[in-house]
Amino acid sequence: MNVVEGNGARIPAIGLGTWELRGRTCARIVEQALRLGYRHIDTAQIYDNEREVGEGLRASGIKRDDVFVTTKVWTTHFMAKDLERSAKESLARLRLTEVDLLLLHWPNAQVPLAETLGALARVRQAGLARHIGVSNFKVALIKEAVAACPEPLACDQVEYHPYLDQADVIEACRRRGMAFVAYSPIAKGRVKGDRALARIGDRYRKSAAQVCLRWLVQQNVSAIPRTSKLERLQENIDIFDFELSVDDMREISAIGSADAR
Ligand code: NDP
Protein backbone atom coordinates (compact mmCIF):
# COMPACT_ATOMS: atom_id res chain seq x y z
CA MET A 1 0.00 0.00 0.00
CA ASN A 2 1.29 3.46 -0.89
CA VAL A 3 1.80 5.76 2.06
CA VAL A 4 1.82 9.50 2.57
CA GLU A 5 4.44 10.71 5.05
CA GLY A 6 3.81 13.40 7.62
CA ASN A 7 6.46 14.27 10.21
CA GLY A 8 7.30 10.62 10.87
CA ALA A 9 3.81 9.19 10.36
CA ARG A 10 3.32 6.83 7.42
CA ILE A 11 -0.35 7.18 6.55
CA PRO A 12 -1.72 4.68 4.02
CA ALA A 13 -2.76 6.57 0.88
CA ILE A 14 -6.27 5.08 0.90
CA GLY A 15 -8.26 4.64 4.09
CA LEU A 16 -11.85 3.82 4.93
CA GLY A 17 -14.02 6.71 6.13
CA THR A 18 -16.67 5.64 8.63
CA TRP A 19 -18.84 8.71 9.18
CA GLU A 20 -22.51 7.61 9.31
CA LEU A 21 -21.59 3.91 9.41
CA ARG A 22 -23.23 2.45 12.47
CA GLY A 23 -23.83 -0.81 14.31
CA ARG A 24 -23.39 -4.11 12.48
CA THR A 25 -22.97 -2.42 9.10
CA CYS A 26 -19.99 -0.50 10.44
CA ALA A 27 -18.29 -3.53 12.01
CA ARG A 28 -18.90 -5.61 8.86
CA ILE A 29 -17.60 -2.95 6.46
CA VAL A 30 -14.47 -2.36 8.56
CA GLU A 31 -13.80 -6.10 8.69
CA GLN A 32 -14.33 -6.50 4.94
CA ALA A 33 -12.23 -3.46 4.12
CA LEU A 34 -9.29 -4.87 6.05
CA ARG A 35 -9.71 -8.24 4.34
CA LEU A 36 -9.64 -6.47 0.96
CA GLY A 37 -6.37 -4.73 1.80
CA TYR A 38 -7.34 -1.43 3.42
CA ARG A 39 -4.84 -0.58 6.15
CA HIS A 40 -6.23 2.73 7.39
CA ILE A 41 -9.54 3.27 9.19
CA ASP A 42 -10.80 6.76 10.01
CA THR A 43 -13.26 7.24 12.86
CA ALA A 44 -14.09 9.97 15.40
CA GLN A 45 -15.67 10.32 18.82
CA ILE A 46 -18.61 12.18 17.27
CA TYR A 47 -19.35 9.35 14.78
CA ASP A 48 -20.50 7.20 17.68
CA ASN A 49 -19.00 4.08 16.10
CA GLU A 50 -15.57 3.59 17.71
CA ARG A 51 -16.87 0.44 19.42
CA GLU A 52 -17.96 -1.07 16.08
CA VAL A 53 -14.72 -0.01 14.37
CA GLY A 54 -12.85 -1.93 17.10
CA GLU A 55 -15.10 -4.96 16.55
CA GLY A 56 -14.37 -4.90 12.82
CA LEU A 57 -10.64 -4.66 13.48
CA ARG A 58 -10.66 -7.69 15.74
CA ALA A 59 -12.95 -9.71 13.43
CA SER A 60 -10.64 -9.11 10.47
CA GLY A 61 -7.79 -11.05 12.07
CA ILE A 62 -5.32 -8.46 10.73
CA LYS A 63 -2.47 -7.80 13.16
CA ARG A 64 -2.89 -4.60 15.13
CA ASP A 65 0.46 -3.20 14.01
CA ASP A 66 -0.50 -3.61 10.36
CA VAL A 67 -3.47 -1.23 10.61
CA PHE A 68 -3.37 2.55 10.90
CA VAL A 69 -6.24 3.75 13.10
CA THR A 70 -7.24 7.40 13.25
CA THR A 71 -9.74 8.90 15.66
CA LYS A 72 -10.65 12.50 16.47
CA VAL A 73 -11.30 14.35 19.69
CA TRP A 74 -14.55 16.30 19.61
CA THR A 75 -14.49 20.02 20.44
CA THR A 76 -16.26 19.64 23.78
CA HIS A 77 -13.14 17.87 25.12
CA PHE A 78 -10.58 20.50 24.18
CA MET A 79 -9.80 21.78 27.67
CA ALA A 80 -6.63 20.34 29.21
CA LYS A 81 -8.58 18.70 32.01
CA ASP A 82 -10.80 16.78 29.53
CA LEU A 83 -8.66 15.84 26.55
CA GLU A 84 -6.64 12.95 27.95
CA ARG A 85 -9.69 11.43 29.62
CA SER A 86 -11.63 11.58 26.35
CA ALA A 87 -8.72 9.99 24.46
CA LYS A 88 -8.67 7.15 27.00
CA GLU A 89 -12.42 6.71 26.54
CA SER A 90 -11.90 6.42 22.77
CA LEU A 91 -9.24 3.76 23.35
CA ALA A 92 -11.58 1.87 25.69
CA ARG A 93 -14.34 1.89 23.04
CA LEU A 94 -11.91 0.79 20.32
CA ARG A 95 -10.32 -1.71 22.75
CA LEU A 96 -6.87 -0.51 21.75
CA THR A 97 -3.94 0.60 23.87
CA GLU A 98 -3.01 3.35 21.40
CA VAL A 99 -4.25 4.87 18.16
CA ASP A 100 -1.93 5.66 15.27
CA LEU A 101 -3.27 9.16 14.83
CA LEU A 102 -5.31 11.37 17.12
CA LEU A 103 -6.74 14.57 15.60
CA LEU A 104 -8.44 17.67 16.89
CA HIS A 105 -11.68 17.39 14.91
CA TRP A 106 -12.51 21.09 14.33
CA PRO A 107 -11.00 24.34 15.56
CA ASN A 108 -12.68 25.57 18.74
CA ALA A 109 -12.10 29.24 19.45
CA GLN A 110 -13.61 28.87 22.95
CA VAL A 111 -10.47 27.13 24.28
CA PRO A 112 -6.95 28.54 23.81
CA LEU A 113 -5.26 26.53 21.04
CA ALA A 114 -2.02 26.23 23.05
CA GLU A 115 -3.92 24.62 25.94
CA THR A 116 -5.53 22.03 23.65
CA LEU A 117 -2.32 21.29 21.77
CA GLY A 118 -0.37 20.97 25.02
CA ALA A 119 -2.87 18.36 26.20
CA LEU A 120 -2.80 16.59 22.82
CA ALA A 121 1.01 16.46 22.95
CA ARG A 122 0.85 14.93 26.44
CA VAL A 123 -1.44 12.20 25.11
CA ARG A 124 1.27 11.36 22.61
CA GLN A 125 3.99 11.50 25.26
CA ALA A 126 1.92 9.13 27.43
CA GLY A 127 1.94 6.60 24.55
CA LEU A 128 -1.79 6.75 23.86
CA ALA A 129 -1.34 8.07 20.29
CA ARG A 130 1.61 7.36 18.00
CA HIS A 131 1.01 10.60 16.12
CA ILE A 132 -1.15 13.68 16.56
CA GLY A 133 -2.64 16.16 14.13
CA VAL A 134 -5.48 18.50 13.31
CA SER A 135 -8.53 18.63 11.07
CA ASN A 136 -10.35 21.50 9.37
CA PHE A 137 -7.49 23.90 10.08
CA LYS A 138 -6.96 26.65 7.49
CA VAL A 139 -3.57 28.20 6.71
CA ALA A 140 -3.44 30.76 9.53
CA LEU A 141 -4.45 28.17 12.12
CA ILE A 142 -1.92 25.63 10.83
CA LYS A 143 0.82 28.19 11.39
CA GLU A 144 -0.46 28.96 14.87
CA ALA A 145 -0.81 25.28 15.74
CA VAL A 146 2.69 24.33 14.61
CA ALA A 147 4.16 27.19 16.64
CA ALA A 148 2.17 26.26 19.75
CA CYS A 149 2.47 22.46 19.72
CA PRO A 150 5.33 20.86 21.69
CA GLU A 151 5.16 17.76 19.45
CA PRO A 152 5.20 17.55 15.63
CA LEU A 153 1.84 17.56 13.88
CA ALA A 154 1.54 14.68 11.42
CA CYS A 155 -1.30 16.01 9.29
CA ASP A 156 -4.26 18.22 8.60
CA GLN A 157 -7.41 16.37 7.53
CA VAL A 158 -9.49 18.64 5.29
CA GLU A 159 -12.32 18.35 2.74
CA TYR A 160 -10.79 18.03 -0.71
CA HIS A 161 -12.07 16.85 -4.10
CA PRO A 162 -12.19 18.26 -7.64
CA TYR A 163 -14.93 20.74 -6.73
CA LEU A 164 -13.01 22.35 -3.87
CA ASP A 165 -9.59 23.95 -4.29
CA GLN A 166 -7.31 23.48 -1.28
CA ALA A 167 -3.97 24.44 -2.87
CA ASP A 168 -3.12 26.92 -0.10
CA VAL A 169 -3.73 24.40 2.71
CA ILE A 170 -1.82 21.66 0.87
CA GLU A 171 1.11 24.05 0.43
CA ALA A 172 0.98 25.10 4.10
CA CYS A 173 1.12 21.44 5.17
CA ARG A 174 3.98 20.58 2.81
CA ARG A 175 6.10 23.47 4.04
CA ARG A 176 5.81 22.07 7.55
CA GLY A 177 6.37 18.42 6.68
CA MET A 178 2.73 17.60 7.43
CA ALA A 179 0.67 15.14 5.41
CA PHE A 180 -2.59 16.28 3.83
CA VAL A 181 -5.51 13.88 4.29
CA ALA A 182 -8.57 14.46 2.07
CA TYR A 183 -12.00 13.87 3.56
CA SER A 184 -15.16 13.64 1.44
CA PRO A 185 -12.65 12.72 -1.32
CA ILE A 186 -15.35 11.72 -3.80
CA ALA A 187 -17.47 14.75 -2.86
CA LYS A 188 -19.97 12.57 -0.99
CA GLY A 189 -20.64 10.54 -4.14
CA ARG A 190 -21.09 13.52 -6.47
CA VAL A 191 -18.15 12.51 -8.68
CA LYS A 192 -20.16 9.50 -9.85
CA GLY A 193 -22.15 11.69 -12.24
CA ASP A 194 -19.19 13.74 -13.46
CA ARG A 195 -18.89 13.46 -17.24
CA ALA A 196 -15.29 14.70 -17.45
CA LEU A 197 -14.12 12.15 -14.86
CA ALA A 198 -16.10 9.37 -16.53
CA ARG A 199 -14.60 10.22 -19.93
CA ILE A 200 -11.06 10.13 -18.53
CA GLY A 201 -11.94 6.88 -16.73
CA ASP A 202 -13.06 5.24 -19.97
CA ARG A 203 -9.51 5.47 -21.29
CA TYR A 204 -8.12 3.61 -18.27
CA ARG A 205 -11.17 1.33 -17.76
CA LYS A 206 -11.77 2.98 -14.40
CA SER A 207 -14.84 4.61 -12.85
CA ALA A 208 -15.19 8.33 -12.16
CA ALA A 209 -14.69 7.65 -8.43
CA GLN A 210 -11.49 5.71 -9.12
CA VAL A 211 -10.15 8.51 -11.34
CA CYS A 212 -10.92 11.03 -8.60
CA LEU A 213 -9.17 8.97 -5.91
CA ARG A 214 -6.18 8.37 -8.18
CA TRP A 215 -5.97 12.14 -8.82
CA LEU A 216 -5.72 12.66 -5.05
CA VAL A 217 -3.15 9.94 -4.46
CA GLN A 218 -0.99 11.17 -7.35
CA GLN A 219 -0.77 14.50 -5.52
CA ASN A 220 0.71 12.65 -2.54
CA VAL A 221 -2.54 13.17 -0.65
CA SER A 222 -4.14 10.46 1.49
CA ALA A 223 -7.87 9.89 0.85
CA ILE A 224 -10.48 8.27 3.07
CA PRO A 225 -13.56 7.41 0.98
CA ARG A 226 -16.56 5.96 2.79
CA THR A 227 -18.93 3.34 1.48
CA SER A 228 -21.49 1.02 3.00
CA LYS A 229 -21.34 -1.26 -0.06
CA LEU A 230 -18.96 -4.19 -0.45
CA GLU A 231 -18.47 -3.78 -4.20
CA ARG A 232 -17.54 -0.14 -3.77
CA LEU A 233 -14.99 -1.03 -1.08
CA GLN A 234 -13.13 -2.96 -3.76
CA GLU A 235 -13.63 -0.25 -6.37
CA ASN A 236 -12.29 2.51 -4.13
CA ILE A 237 -9.02 0.76 -3.37
CA ASP A 238 -8.45 -0.58 -6.86
CA ILE A 239 -6.53 2.49 -8.01
CA PHE A 240 -2.91 1.43 -7.84
CA ASP A 241 -2.64 -0.23 -11.25
CA PHE A 242 -2.87 2.86 -13.46
CA GLU A 243 -1.39 6.33 -13.64
CA LEU A 244 -3.13 9.49 -14.83
CA SER A 245 -1.22 11.51 -17.41
CA VAL A 246 -0.05 15.04 -16.63
CA ASP A 247 -2.78 16.37 -18.94
CA ASP A 248 -5.47 14.35 -17.17
CA MET A 249 -4.23 15.55 -13.77
CA ARG A 250 -4.41 19.13 -15.03
CA GLU A 251 -7.88 18.69 -16.50
CA ILE A 252 -9.23 17.27 -13.24
CA SER A 253 -7.65 20.08 -11.23
CA ALA A 254 -9.44 22.56 -13.50
CA ILE A 255 -12.89 21.05 -12.84
CA GLY A 256 -13.26 23.15 -9.68
CA SER A 257 -12.70 26.45 -11.44
CA ALA A 258 -15.05 25.47 -14.30
CA ASP A 259 -17.57 24.44 -11.66
CA ALA A 260 -17.40 27.85 -9.97
CA ARG A 261 -18.27 29.72 -13.18
P1 NDP B 1 -17.20 10.54 0.59
O1 NDP B 1 -16.69 11.58 -0.33
O2 NDP B 1 -16.31 9.44 1.02
O3 NDP B 1 -18.51 9.93 -0.11
C1 NDP B 1 -19.29 8.95 0.51
C2 NDP B 1 -20.54 8.76 -0.33
O4 NDP B 1 -20.19 8.34 -1.64
C3 NDP B 1 -21.49 7.75 0.24
O5 NDP B 1 -22.80 8.24 0.03
C4 NDP B 1 -21.24 6.51 -0.62
O6 NDP B 1 -22.45 5.81 -0.76
C5 NDP B 1 -20.80 7.08 -1.93
N1 NDP B 1 -19.78 6.26 -2.60
C6 NDP B 1 -18.72 5.62 -2.05
N2 NDP B 1 -17.98 5.01 -2.98
C7 NDP B 1 -18.56 5.27 -4.17
C8 NDP B 1 -18.25 4.91 -5.50
N3 NDP B 1 -17.18 4.17 -5.79
N4 NDP B 1 -19.07 5.36 -6.48
C9 NDP B 1 -20.13 6.12 -6.20
N5 NDP B 1 -20.50 6.49 -4.95
C10 NDP B 1 -19.70 6.08 -3.94
O7 NDP B 1 -17.86 11.30 1.83
P2 NDP B 1 -17.64 11.41 3.40
O8 NDP B 1 -18.18 12.76 3.75
O9 NDP B 1 -18.15 10.24 4.12
O10 NDP B 1 -16.06 11.49 3.62
C11 NDP B 1 -15.27 10.35 3.81
C12 NDP B 1 -14.80 10.23 5.24
O11 NDP B 1 -14.07 11.39 5.64
C13 NDP B 1 -15.92 10.18 6.29
O12 NDP B 1 -16.60 8.95 6.27
C14 NDP B 1 -15.15 10.48 7.54
O13 NDP B 1 -14.43 9.35 7.97
C15 NDP B 1 -14.22 11.59 7.04
N6 NDP B 1 -14.78 12.94 7.28
C16 NDP B 1 -14.09 13.77 8.13
C17 NDP B 1 -14.58 15.02 8.43
C18 NDP B 1 -13.81 15.90 9.36
O14 NDP B 1 -14.37 16.92 9.81
N7 NDP B 1 -12.58 15.58 9.68
C19 NDP B 1 -15.84 15.54 7.86
C20 NDP B 1 -16.45 14.63 6.91
C21 NDP B 1 -15.91 13.39 6.64
P3 NDP B 1 -22.58 4.22 -0.47
O15 NDP B 1 -22.40 4.04 1.00
O16 NDP B 1 -23.96 3.94 -0.95
O17 NDP B 1 -21.51 3.56 -1.28
Tab-separated table of C-alpha atoms and ligand atoms in Angstrom, residues 17-19 42 47 72 105-106 135-136 157 183-189 192 209 224-229 232 235-236, ligand 1:
chain	number	residue	atom	x	y	z
A	17	GLY	CA	-14.018	6.709	6.126
A	18	THR	CA	-16.665	5.637	8.631
A	19	TRP	CA	-18.838	8.707	9.178
A	42	ASP	CA	-10.798	6.757	10.010
A	47	TYR	CA	-19.348	9.353	14.777
A	72	LYS	CA	-10.646	12.496	16.465
A	105	HIS	CA	-11.682	17.387	14.908
A	106	TRP	CA	-12.506	21.089	14.331
A	135	SER	CA	-8.533	18.634	11.068
A	136	ASN	CA	-10.355	21.499	9.367
A	157	GLN	CA	-7.406	16.370	7.532
A	183	TYR	CA	-12.000	13.870	3.564
A	184	SER	CA	-15.157	13.637	1.440
A	185	PRO	CA	-12.655	12.723	-1.316
A	186	ILE	CA	-15.352	11.725	-3.798
A	187	ALA	CA	-17.471	14.753	-2.858
A	188	LYS	CA	-19.966	12.569	-0.995
A	189	GLY	CA	-20.636	10.544	-4.140
A	192	LYS	CA	-20.160	9.496	-9.847
A	209	ALA	CA	-14.689	7.645	-8.429
A	224	ILE	CA	-10.485	8.271	3.073
A	225	PRO	CA	-13.556	7.409	0.978
A	226	ARG	CA	-16.556	5.960	2.793
A	227	THR	CA	-18.926	3.344	1.485
A	228	SER	CA	-21.489	1.015	3.002
A	229	LYS	CA	-21.337	-1.261	-0.061
A	232	ARG	CA	-17.535	-0.142	-3.773
A	235	GLU	CA	-13.630	-0.247	-6.375
A	236	ASN	CA	-12.288	2.506	-4.125
B	1	NDP	P1	-17.200	10.537	0.591
B	1	NDP	O1	-16.685	11.576	-0.329
B	1	NDP	O2	-16.306	9.441	1.017
B	1	NDP	O3	-18.512	9.931	-0.107
B	1	NDP	C1	-19.286	8.954	0.511
B	1	NDP	C2	-20.543	8.759	-0.330
B	1	NDP	O4	-20.190	8.337	-1.638
B	1	NDP	C3	-21.490	7.748	0.235
B	1	NDP	O5	-22.802	8.244	0.027
B	1	NDP	C4	-21.241	6.510	-0.617
B	1	NDP	O6	-22.454	5.807	-0.759
B	1	NDP	C5	-20.798	7.080	-1.932
B	1	NDP	N1	-19.778	6.264	-2.604
B	1	NDP	C6	-18.722	5.622	-2.050
B	1	NDP	N2	-17.977	5.015	-2.981
B	1	NDP	C7	-18.561	5.274	-4.167
B	1	NDP	C8	-18.248	4.912	-5.497
B	1	NDP	N3	-17.184	4.166	-5.789
B	1	NDP	N4	-19.072	5.359	-6.481
B	1	NDP	C9	-20.132	6.118	-6.198
B	1	NDP	N5	-20.498	6.491	-4.953
B	1	NDP	C10	-19.702	6.075	-3.938
B	1	NDP	O7	-17.864	11.304	1.833
B	1	NDP	P2	-17.643	11.410	3.402
B	1	NDP	O8	-18.179	12.757	3.747
B	1	NDP	O9	-18.147	10.245	4.123
B	1	NDP	O10	-16.064	11.486	3.617
B	1	NDP	C11	-15.274	10.347	3.814
B	1	NDP	C12	-14.798	10.233	5.243
B	1	NDP	O11	-14.067	11.387	5.638
B	1	NDP	C13	-15.918	10.180	6.289
B	1	NDP	O12	-16.603	8.954	6.266
B	1	NDP	C14	-15.153	10.483	7.537
B	1	NDP	O13	-14.430	9.352	7.967
B	1	NDP	C15	-14.225	11.589	7.038
B	1	NDP	N6	-14.782	12.941	7.280
B	1	NDP	C16	-14.093	13.773	8.130
B	1	NDP	C17	-14.575	15.020	8.432
B	1	NDP	C18	-13.814	15.903	9.357
B	1	NDP	O14	-14.369	16.918	9.806
B	1	NDP	N7	-12.576	15.581	9.681
B	1	NDP	C19	-15.839	15.541	7.863
B	1	NDP	C20	-16.449	14.628	6.914
B	1	NDP	C21	-15.914	13.392	6.642
B	1	NDP	P3	-22.581	4.219	-0.468
B	1	NDP	O15	-22.396	4.038	1.002
B	1	NDP	O16	-23.961	3.937	-0.948
B	1	NDP	O17	-21.512	3.557	-1.280
